[in-house]
Tab-separated table of C-alpha atoms and ligand atoms in Angstrom:
chain	number	residue	atom	x	y	z
R	182	MET	CA	139.200	81.834	87.371
R	183	GLU	CA	136.947	79.487	87.883
R	184	ARG	CA	137.931	76.640	89.751
R	185	ASP	CA	137.848	72.487	88.358
R	186	SER	CA	134.535	71.712	89.655
R	187	SER	CA	135.540	67.590	89.641
R	188	ALA	CA	138.111	68.544	91.687
R	189	GLY	CA	135.089	69.893	94.439
R	190	THR	CA	136.921	73.137	94.520
R	191	ARG	CA	134.148	75.213	93.192
R	192	LEU	CA	133.416	78.782	93.934
R	193	ARG	CA	130.928	79.157	96.301
R	194	VAL	CA	128.011	82.066	95.550
R	195	LEU	CA	125.686	83.090	98.767
R	196	VAL	CA	122.635	84.088	97.465
R	197	THR	CA	120.108	85.950	100.291
R	198	ARG	CA	116.705	85.005	98.683
R	199	ARG	CA	114.988	82.846	97.403
R	200	LEU	CA	114.290	83.659	93.601
R	201	PRO	CA	112.368	82.571	90.929
R	202	GLY	CA	113.158	78.894	89.445
R	203	GLY	CA	115.477	78.907	86.661
R	204	VAL	CA	117.361	82.674	87.062
R	205	LEU	CA	119.988	80.877	89.342
R	206	ASP	CA	120.696	78.483	86.731
R	207	PRO	CA	124.052	80.079	84.939
R	208	LEU	CA	125.126	80.187	88.452
R	209	THR	CA	124.567	77.102	89.485
R	210	ARG	CA	126.143	75.551	86.307
R	211	SER	CA	129.939	76.602	87.474
R	212	PHE	CA	129.933	77.825	91.057
R	213	GLU	CA	128.720	75.868	94.253
R	214	VAL	CA	125.234	77.646	95.252
R	215	ASP	CA	124.606	78.465	98.743
R	216	GLN	CA	120.781	79.975	98.597
R	217	PHE	CA	119.349	81.674	101.781
R	218	ALA	CA	115.688	79.172	101.420
R	219	LYS	CA	113.570	81.279	104.212
R	220	PRO	CA	111.480	84.004	102.986
R	221	ASP	CA	112.589	86.650	105.695
R	222	ASP	CA	115.708	88.623	105.603
R	223	MET	CA	118.645	87.177	106.872
R	224	THR	CA	119.722	88.592	110.253
R	225	PRO	CA	123.278	89.887	109.530
R	226	ASP	CA	124.856	87.532	111.626
R	227	GLU	CA	123.636	84.830	109.504
R	228	LEU	CA	124.666	86.714	106.728
R	229	ALA	CA	128.691	87.524	108.092
R	230	ARG	CA	128.615	83.618	108.758
R	231	ARG	CA	127.461	82.018	105.324
R	232	VAL	CA	129.928	84.890	103.397
R	233	ARG	CA	132.595	83.122	104.984
R	234	GLY	CA	134.830	81.637	102.190
R	235	ALA	CA	131.840	83.154	99.759
R	236	ALA	CA	134.032	84.002	96.365
R	237	GLY	CA	130.200	85.576	95.071
R	238	LEU	CA	127.027	87.339	97.165
R	239	VAL	CA	123.804	87.739	95.294
R	240	CYS	CA	121.844	90.347	97.841
R	241	VAL	CA	119.095	92.664	97.311
R	242	VAL	CA	118.186	96.365	99.070
R	243	THR	CA	117.246	95.109	102.521
R	244	ASP	CA	120.395	93.115	102.819
R	245	ARG	CA	122.991	95.874	104.488
R	246	VAL	CA	126.712	94.781	103.244
R	247	ASP	CA	128.592	97.024	105.313
R	248	ARG	CA	132.190	96.781	106.803
R	249	GLN	CA	131.266	93.323	108.959
R	250	ILE	CA	129.977	92.330	106.201
R	251	LEU	CA	132.753	92.645	103.547
R	252	ASP	CA	135.123	91.907	106.335
R	253	ALA	CA	133.968	88.613	107.087
R	254	GLY	CA	133.740	87.467	103.402
R	255	GLU	CA	137.241	87.500	102.911
R	256	ASP	CA	137.644	85.731	99.553
R	257	LEU	CA	134.721	88.103	98.283
R	258	GLN	CA	135.738	88.604	94.218
R	259	VAL	CA	132.245	90.337	94.185
R	260	VAL	CA	128.607	91.668	95.392
R	261	ALA	CA	126.407	91.953	92.835
R	262	ASN	CA	123.124	93.870	94.050
R	263	ILE	CA	119.606	93.253	92.454
R	264	ALA	CA	118.835	96.826	92.288
R	265	VAL	CA	119.390	99.678	90.904
R	266	GLY	CA	120.668	101.767	94.504
R	267	TYR	CA	123.588	100.384	96.430
R	268	ASP	CA	123.282	102.828	99.417
R	269	ASN	CA	122.745	99.085	101.424
R	270	ILE	CA	126.615	98.191	100.458
R	271	ASP	CA	129.410	100.451	101.891
R	272	VAL	CA	131.095	100.371	98.156
R	273	ALA	CA	133.997	102.653	98.781
R	274	TYR	CA	135.265	99.924	101.684
R	275	ALA	CA	134.429	97.236	98.804
R	276	GLU	CA	136.526	99.180	96.776
R	277	THR	CA	139.229	98.904	98.822
R	278	ARG	CA	139.290	95.207	99.653
R	279	GLY	CA	139.187	94.931	96.009
R	280	VAL	CA	135.423	93.791	95.236
R	281	VAL	CA	133.686	94.350	92.883
R	282	VAL	CA	129.837	95.439	93.606
R	283	SER	CA	127.404	95.512	90.477
R	284	ASN	CA	123.835	96.746	90.357
R	285	THR	CA	121.133	96.262	87.662
R	286	PRO	CA	120.321	99.363	85.816
R	287	ASN	CA	118.771	99.923	82.280
R	288	VAL	CA	116.273	96.973	82.717
R	289	LEU	CA	114.156	98.191	85.623
R	290	THR	CA	113.913	101.745	84.692
R	291	GLU	CA	110.539	101.557	82.329
R	292	SER	CA	109.034	99.991	85.477
R	293	VAL	CA	109.988	102.041	87.528
R	294	ALA	CA	108.829	104.821	85.171
R	295	GLU	CA	105.710	103.394	84.782
R	296	LEU	CA	105.143	102.695	88.581
R	297	THR	CA	105.876	106.930	89.156
R	298	TRP	CA	103.370	107.744	86.828
R	299	GLY	CA	101.196	105.433	88.731
R	300	LEU	CA	101.289	107.513	91.602
R	301	ILE	CA	101.161	111.042	89.937
R	302	LEU	CA	97.780	110.112	88.788
R	303	SER	CA	96.844	108.553	92.233
R	304	VAL	CA	97.627	112.058	94.202
R	305	THR	CA	96.433	114.108	92.061
R	306	ARG	CA	92.454	112.403	91.095
R	307	ARG	CA	92.426	111.187	94.594
R	308	LEU	CA	92.669	107.251	93.669
R	309	ALA	CA	94.074	105.307	96.936
R	310	GLU	CA	91.614	107.898	98.561
R	311	GLY	CA	88.333	107.335	96.552
R	312	ASP	CA	88.838	103.650	96.896
R	313	ARG	CA	88.838	103.533	100.594
R	314	LEU	CA	85.650	105.508	100.440
R	315	VAL	CA	84.155	103.401	98.164
R	316	ARG	CA	85.203	99.988	100.429
R	317	ALA	CA	84.341	102.051	103.644
R	318	GLY	CA	80.879	102.385	102.240
R	319	ALA	CA	80.823	105.868	102.630
R	320	TRP	CA	80.069	106.557	99.026
R	321	THR	CA	76.647	108.068	98.847
R	322	ARG	CA	76.202	109.445	95.601
R	323	TRP	CA	77.614	111.222	92.655
R	324	SER	CA	78.188	115.187	93.046
R	325	ILE	CA	79.380	117.931	91.169
R	326	ASP	CA	82.220	119.306	94.024
R	327	PHE	CA	83.214	115.537	94.997
R	328	MET	CA	86.471	114.320	95.355
R	329	LEU	CA	88.076	117.193	92.843
R	330	GLY	CA	91.253	116.778	92.141
R	331	THR	CA	93.751	118.551	89.807
R	332	GLU	CA	94.229	118.210	85.895
R	333	LEU	CA	97.661	117.113	84.803
R	334	ALA	CA	97.106	118.895	81.233
R	335	GLY	CA	98.969	121.861	80.748
R	336	LYS	CA	100.945	121.795	84.153
R	337	ARG	CA	104.644	121.327	84.611
R	338	LEU	CA	106.690	118.448	85.569
R	339	GLY	CA	110.206	118.868	87.042
R	340	ILE	CA	112.319	116.035	87.505
R	341	VAL	CA	115.084	116.453	89.972
R	342	GLY	CA	117.954	113.586	88.961
R	343	PRO	CA	117.050	113.701	85.217
R	344	GLY	CA	119.007	110.399	84.444
R	345	ARG	CA	117.453	107.154	83.500
R	346	ILE	CA	114.795	106.934	84.967
R	347	GLY	CA	113.977	110.681	85.313
R	348	THR	CA	114.288	110.674	81.687
R	349	ALA	CA	111.775	107.832	81.175
R	350	VAL	CA	109.710	109.776	83.172
R	351	ALA	CA	109.825	112.482	81.581
R	352	ASN	CA	109.563	111.160	78.358
R	353	ARG	CA	105.642	110.055	79.568
R	354	ALA	CA	104.471	113.693	80.384
R	355	THR	CA	104.212	114.507	76.279
R	356	ALA	CA	101.147	111.809	76.689
R	357	PHE	CA	99.414	113.807	79.249
R	358	GLY	CA	99.857	117.190	77.904
R	359	MET	CA	102.276	117.926	80.100
R	360	GLU	CA	105.787	120.867	80.163
R	361	VAL	CA	108.722	119.294	81.436
R	362	VAL	CA	111.822	120.686	83.317
R	363	GLY	CA	114.649	119.036	84.840
R	364	ALA	CA	117.210	120.312	87.536
R	365	VAL	CA	120.165	117.597	88.705
R	366	GLY	CA	120.184	116.978	92.452
R	367	VAL	CA	123.408	117.620	93.934
R	368	ASP	CA	126.306	117.663	91.062
R	369	ARG	CA	127.664	114.452	91.004
R	370	GLY	CA	130.539	115.703	88.449
R	371	GLU	CA	130.731	113.184	84.989
R	372	ALA	CA	127.879	111.291	85.510
R	373	GLU	CA	125.642	113.966	86.278
R	374	ASP	CA	126.867	115.636	83.250
R	375	SER	CA	126.312	113.226	80.625
R	376	ASP	CA	122.865	113.231	82.381
R	377	ARG	CA	122.635	116.354	81.519
R	378	ARG	CA	123.471	116.188	78.128
R	379	LYS	CA	121.006	113.376	77.222
R	380	PHE	CA	117.927	114.892	78.485
R	381	PRO	CA	115.659	115.961	76.131
R	382	HIS	CA	113.814	118.691	77.940
R	383	GLN	CA	114.536	122.041	79.642
R	384	LEU	CA	117.198	122.100	82.647
R	385	VAL	CA	116.271	124.687	85.258
R	386	SER	CA	117.811	125.607	88.577
R	387	LEU	CA	116.795	123.190	91.500
R	388	ASP	CA	114.747	126.208	93.319
R	389	GLU	CA	113.235	127.580	90.003
R	390	LEU	CA	112.217	123.477	89.489
R	391	LEU	CA	110.636	124.042	92.867
R	392	VAL	CA	108.829	126.923	92.764
R	393	THR	CA	107.413	126.534	89.457
R	394	SER	CA	106.586	123.100	88.899
R	395	ASP	CA	102.850	121.309	89.844
R	396	VAL	CA	104.764	117.835	89.972
R	397	VAL	CA	108.095	117.436	91.349
R	398	SER	CA	108.959	113.854	90.900
R	399	LEU	CA	112.615	112.635	92.773
R	400	HIS	CA	115.091	110.294	90.787
R	401	VAL	CA	118.132	110.838	92.974
R	402	PRO	CA	120.668	108.442	94.198
R	403	LEU	CA	120.461	108.230	98.037
R	404	THR	CA	124.312	109.693	99.112
R	405	ASP	CA	125.536	111.374	101.902
R	406	ALA	CA	124.596	114.662	99.965
R	407	THR	CA	120.865	113.350	98.860
R	408	HIS	CA	120.114	112.401	102.922
R	409	HIS	CA	116.842	114.192	103.486
R	410	PHE	CA	117.852	116.545	99.997
R	411	ILE	CA	114.146	117.416	100.491
R	412	ASP	CA	113.712	119.038	103.725
R	413	ARG	CA	111.474	121.740	105.312
R	414	ARG	CA	113.354	124.452	103.388
R	415	ARG	CA	112.813	122.771	100.336
R	416	LEU	CA	109.138	121.961	100.469
R	417	ALA	CA	108.474	125.356	101.546
R	418	ARG	CA	109.799	126.545	98.553
R	419	MET	CA	106.635	124.532	96.388
R	420	LYS	CA	103.827	125.471	94.850
R	421	ARG	CA	100.756	125.173	98.280
R	422	SER	CA	99.073	123.198	94.895
R	423	ALA	CA	101.788	121.015	94.452
R	424	TYR	CA	102.878	116.656	94.562
R	425	LEU	CA	105.625	115.908	95.593
R	426	ILE	CA	106.806	111.897	94.106
R	427	ASN	CA	109.355	109.816	95.334
R	428	THR	CA	110.630	106.733	93.597
R	429	SER	CA	114.251	106.905	94.272
R	430	ARG	CA	114.940	106.463	97.957
R	431	GLY	CA	112.979	107.286	101.269
R	432	ALA	CA	116.172	108.986	103.218
R	433	VAL	CA	116.393	111.698	100.417
R	434	ILE	CA	112.943	113.055	101.919
R	435	ASP	CA	113.025	114.684	105.504
R	436	GLU	CA	109.964	112.583	106.047
R	437	ALA	CA	108.849	113.924	109.250
R	438	ALA	CA	109.441	117.706	107.181
R	439	LEU	CA	107.213	116.361	104.785
R	440	ALA	CA	104.717	114.846	107.440
R	441	TRP	CA	104.806	118.818	108.407
R	442	ALA	CA	104.300	120.161	105.198
R	443	LEU	CA	101.327	118.019	104.111
R	444	HIS	CA	99.653	118.704	107.600
R	445	GLU	CA	99.787	122.824	107.200
R	446	ARG	CA	99.237	122.281	103.827
R	447	LEU	CA	102.461	123.814	102.302
R	448	ILE	CA	101.731	121.420	99.324
R	449	ALA	CA	98.456	119.387	98.059
R	450	GLY	CA	99.722	116.229	98.188
R	451	ALA	CA	102.678	113.190	97.848
R	452	ALA	CA	103.362	110.309	96.811
R	453	LEU	CA	105.657	107.639	98.216
R	454	ASP	CA	107.221	104.034	97.217
R	455	VAL	CA	109.958	104.239	99.625
R	456	TYR	CA	110.857	105.295	103.276
R	457	GLU	CA	113.053	106.158	105.573
R	458	HIS	CA	112.860	103.421	107.640
R	459	GLU	CA	111.790	100.958	105.906
R	460	PRO	CA	108.911	98.978	106.227
R	461	LYS	CA	108.180	101.742	108.706
R	462	VAL	CA	106.123	104.620	107.681
R	463	HIS	CA	106.076	107.707	110.212
R	464	PRO	CA	103.152	107.558	111.815
R	465	ASP	CA	101.948	110.900	110.612
R	466	LEU	CA	101.799	110.039	107.219
R	467	ARG	CA	99.647	106.795	107.973
R	468	THR	CA	96.858	109.559	108.680
R	469	LEU	CA	96.974	111.963	105.829
R	470	ASP	CA	94.810	111.915	103.037
R	471	SER	CA	96.326	113.356	101.421
R	472	ALA	CA	99.380	111.409	101.272
R	473	VAL	CA	99.459	108.393	98.806
R	474	LEU	CA	101.449	104.948	100.459
R	475	VAL	CA	103.122	102.431	98.104
R	476	PRO	CA	105.119	99.168	99.541
R	477	HIS	CA	108.304	100.016	97.732
R	478	LEU	CA	106.652	98.175	94.480
R	479	GLY	CA	108.567	100.509	91.816
R	480	SER	CA	110.764	97.800	90.045
R	481	GLY	CA	107.817	94.828	91.218
R	482	THR	CA	106.571	93.508	87.989
R	483	ARG	CA	107.410	89.892	86.777
R	484	GLU	CA	109.112	90.537	83.743
R	485	THR	CA	111.503	93.432	85.813
R	486	ARG	CA	112.400	91.375	88.345
R	487	LYS	CA	113.468	88.283	86.671
R	488	ALA	CA	115.401	90.723	84.181
R	489	MET	CA	117.345	91.646	87.552
R	490	VAL	CA	118.334	88.692	88.712
R	491	GLN	CA	119.900	87.808	85.368
R	492	VAL	CA	122.056	90.612	85.399
R	493	ALA	CA	123.163	90.153	88.810
R	494	VAL	CA	123.907	86.595	87.838
R	495	SER	CA	125.608	87.742	85.015
R	496	ASN	CA	127.855	89.917	86.836
R	497	VAL	CA	128.784	87.287	89.150
R	498	VAL	CA	129.439	85.148	86.266
R	499	ALA	CA	131.354	86.952	84.456
R	500	VAL	CA	133.550	88.267	87.631
R	501	LEU	CA	134.105	84.692	88.499
R	502	SER	CA	134.953	83.607	85.164
R	503	GLY	CA	137.962	86.742	85.024
R	504	GLN	CA	136.229	88.990	82.936
R	505	PRO	CA	134.922	92.307	83.427
R	506	PRO	CA	131.507	92.971	85.205
R	507	LEU	CA	128.933	94.038	83.270
R	508	THR	CA	127.375	96.909	84.917
R	509	PRO	CA	129.537	97.813	87.762
R	510	VAL	CA	129.527	100.148	90.701
R	511	ARG	CA	131.973	102.822	91.308
R	512	VAL	CA	132.226	105.448	93.710
I	131	GLV	C1	114.985	99.569	94.036
I	131	GLV	O1	114.852	99.879	94.809
I	131	GLV	C2	115.957	99.840	92.962
I	131	GLV	O2	117.588	100.198	93.371
I	131	GLV	O3	116.216	98.630	92.477
């Protein structure tokens, strides 16, 4: 339970980030908030030092909340990640220590789906490449066969991971006249069963999706089972004319294998928002015009980021007030 503030024993919550004004008010009203004020990431040492004695931790995807941090934070009751993904947190270990982990699903579904479509259009119509060309002063004239792209109408979109975001991406496909199929990535039991039931489009096997889709979009969480899920073998199953889109987590794709596939023209292009070793990007990908590369912007709208912080804050307030979390993560 939240302790009496007048006694000077308010629970402390560590926030690893500067956040927009006002969003932390529900926390500051009831708890002592220790907010990291610098624009960069906390080092693991600083995080370990400041998490000591904290009852709550509000963190982001670039904060690695591993055993060392969870051990240092022996008073922790809740870790609220400002993200839907939670591969930066050792959730299984947190569970053994009785620490609740929460994420921010739902509020970012639309923004990630919108960015995914931005990437689909950008790579199929060569928008980033065209922008570079114009800026470089290299555009000399209009011509009939100049920078031709691929039309989406009548083509097949394959959604790998037909959950909330995958479904939101799929639902927008009708606006472009695309046919949609979905396939589960790695079977995650019940969660995947419920996704399957709610996906309002045709479900096929993963292999059929890879072999028949013109655009393949990845929407699976990063787990041990999905690490390098898209490898040389699966890339080789795709059509030579197909495009691969990733707004999930970088390490779901073997980046070196993707660079190879693009270089060998085994697929037509790729558009990525996420990378295996962010902010580093495989050097070969950076040289390929067939790759559209953006810097992890999936949930990056003002509306969504604010809503994500609000959800994280509400989770901390709930748990530290003895209530169940709104959006807990379970492994
Ligand atoms: C962002 O990458 C998220 O998981 O929300």
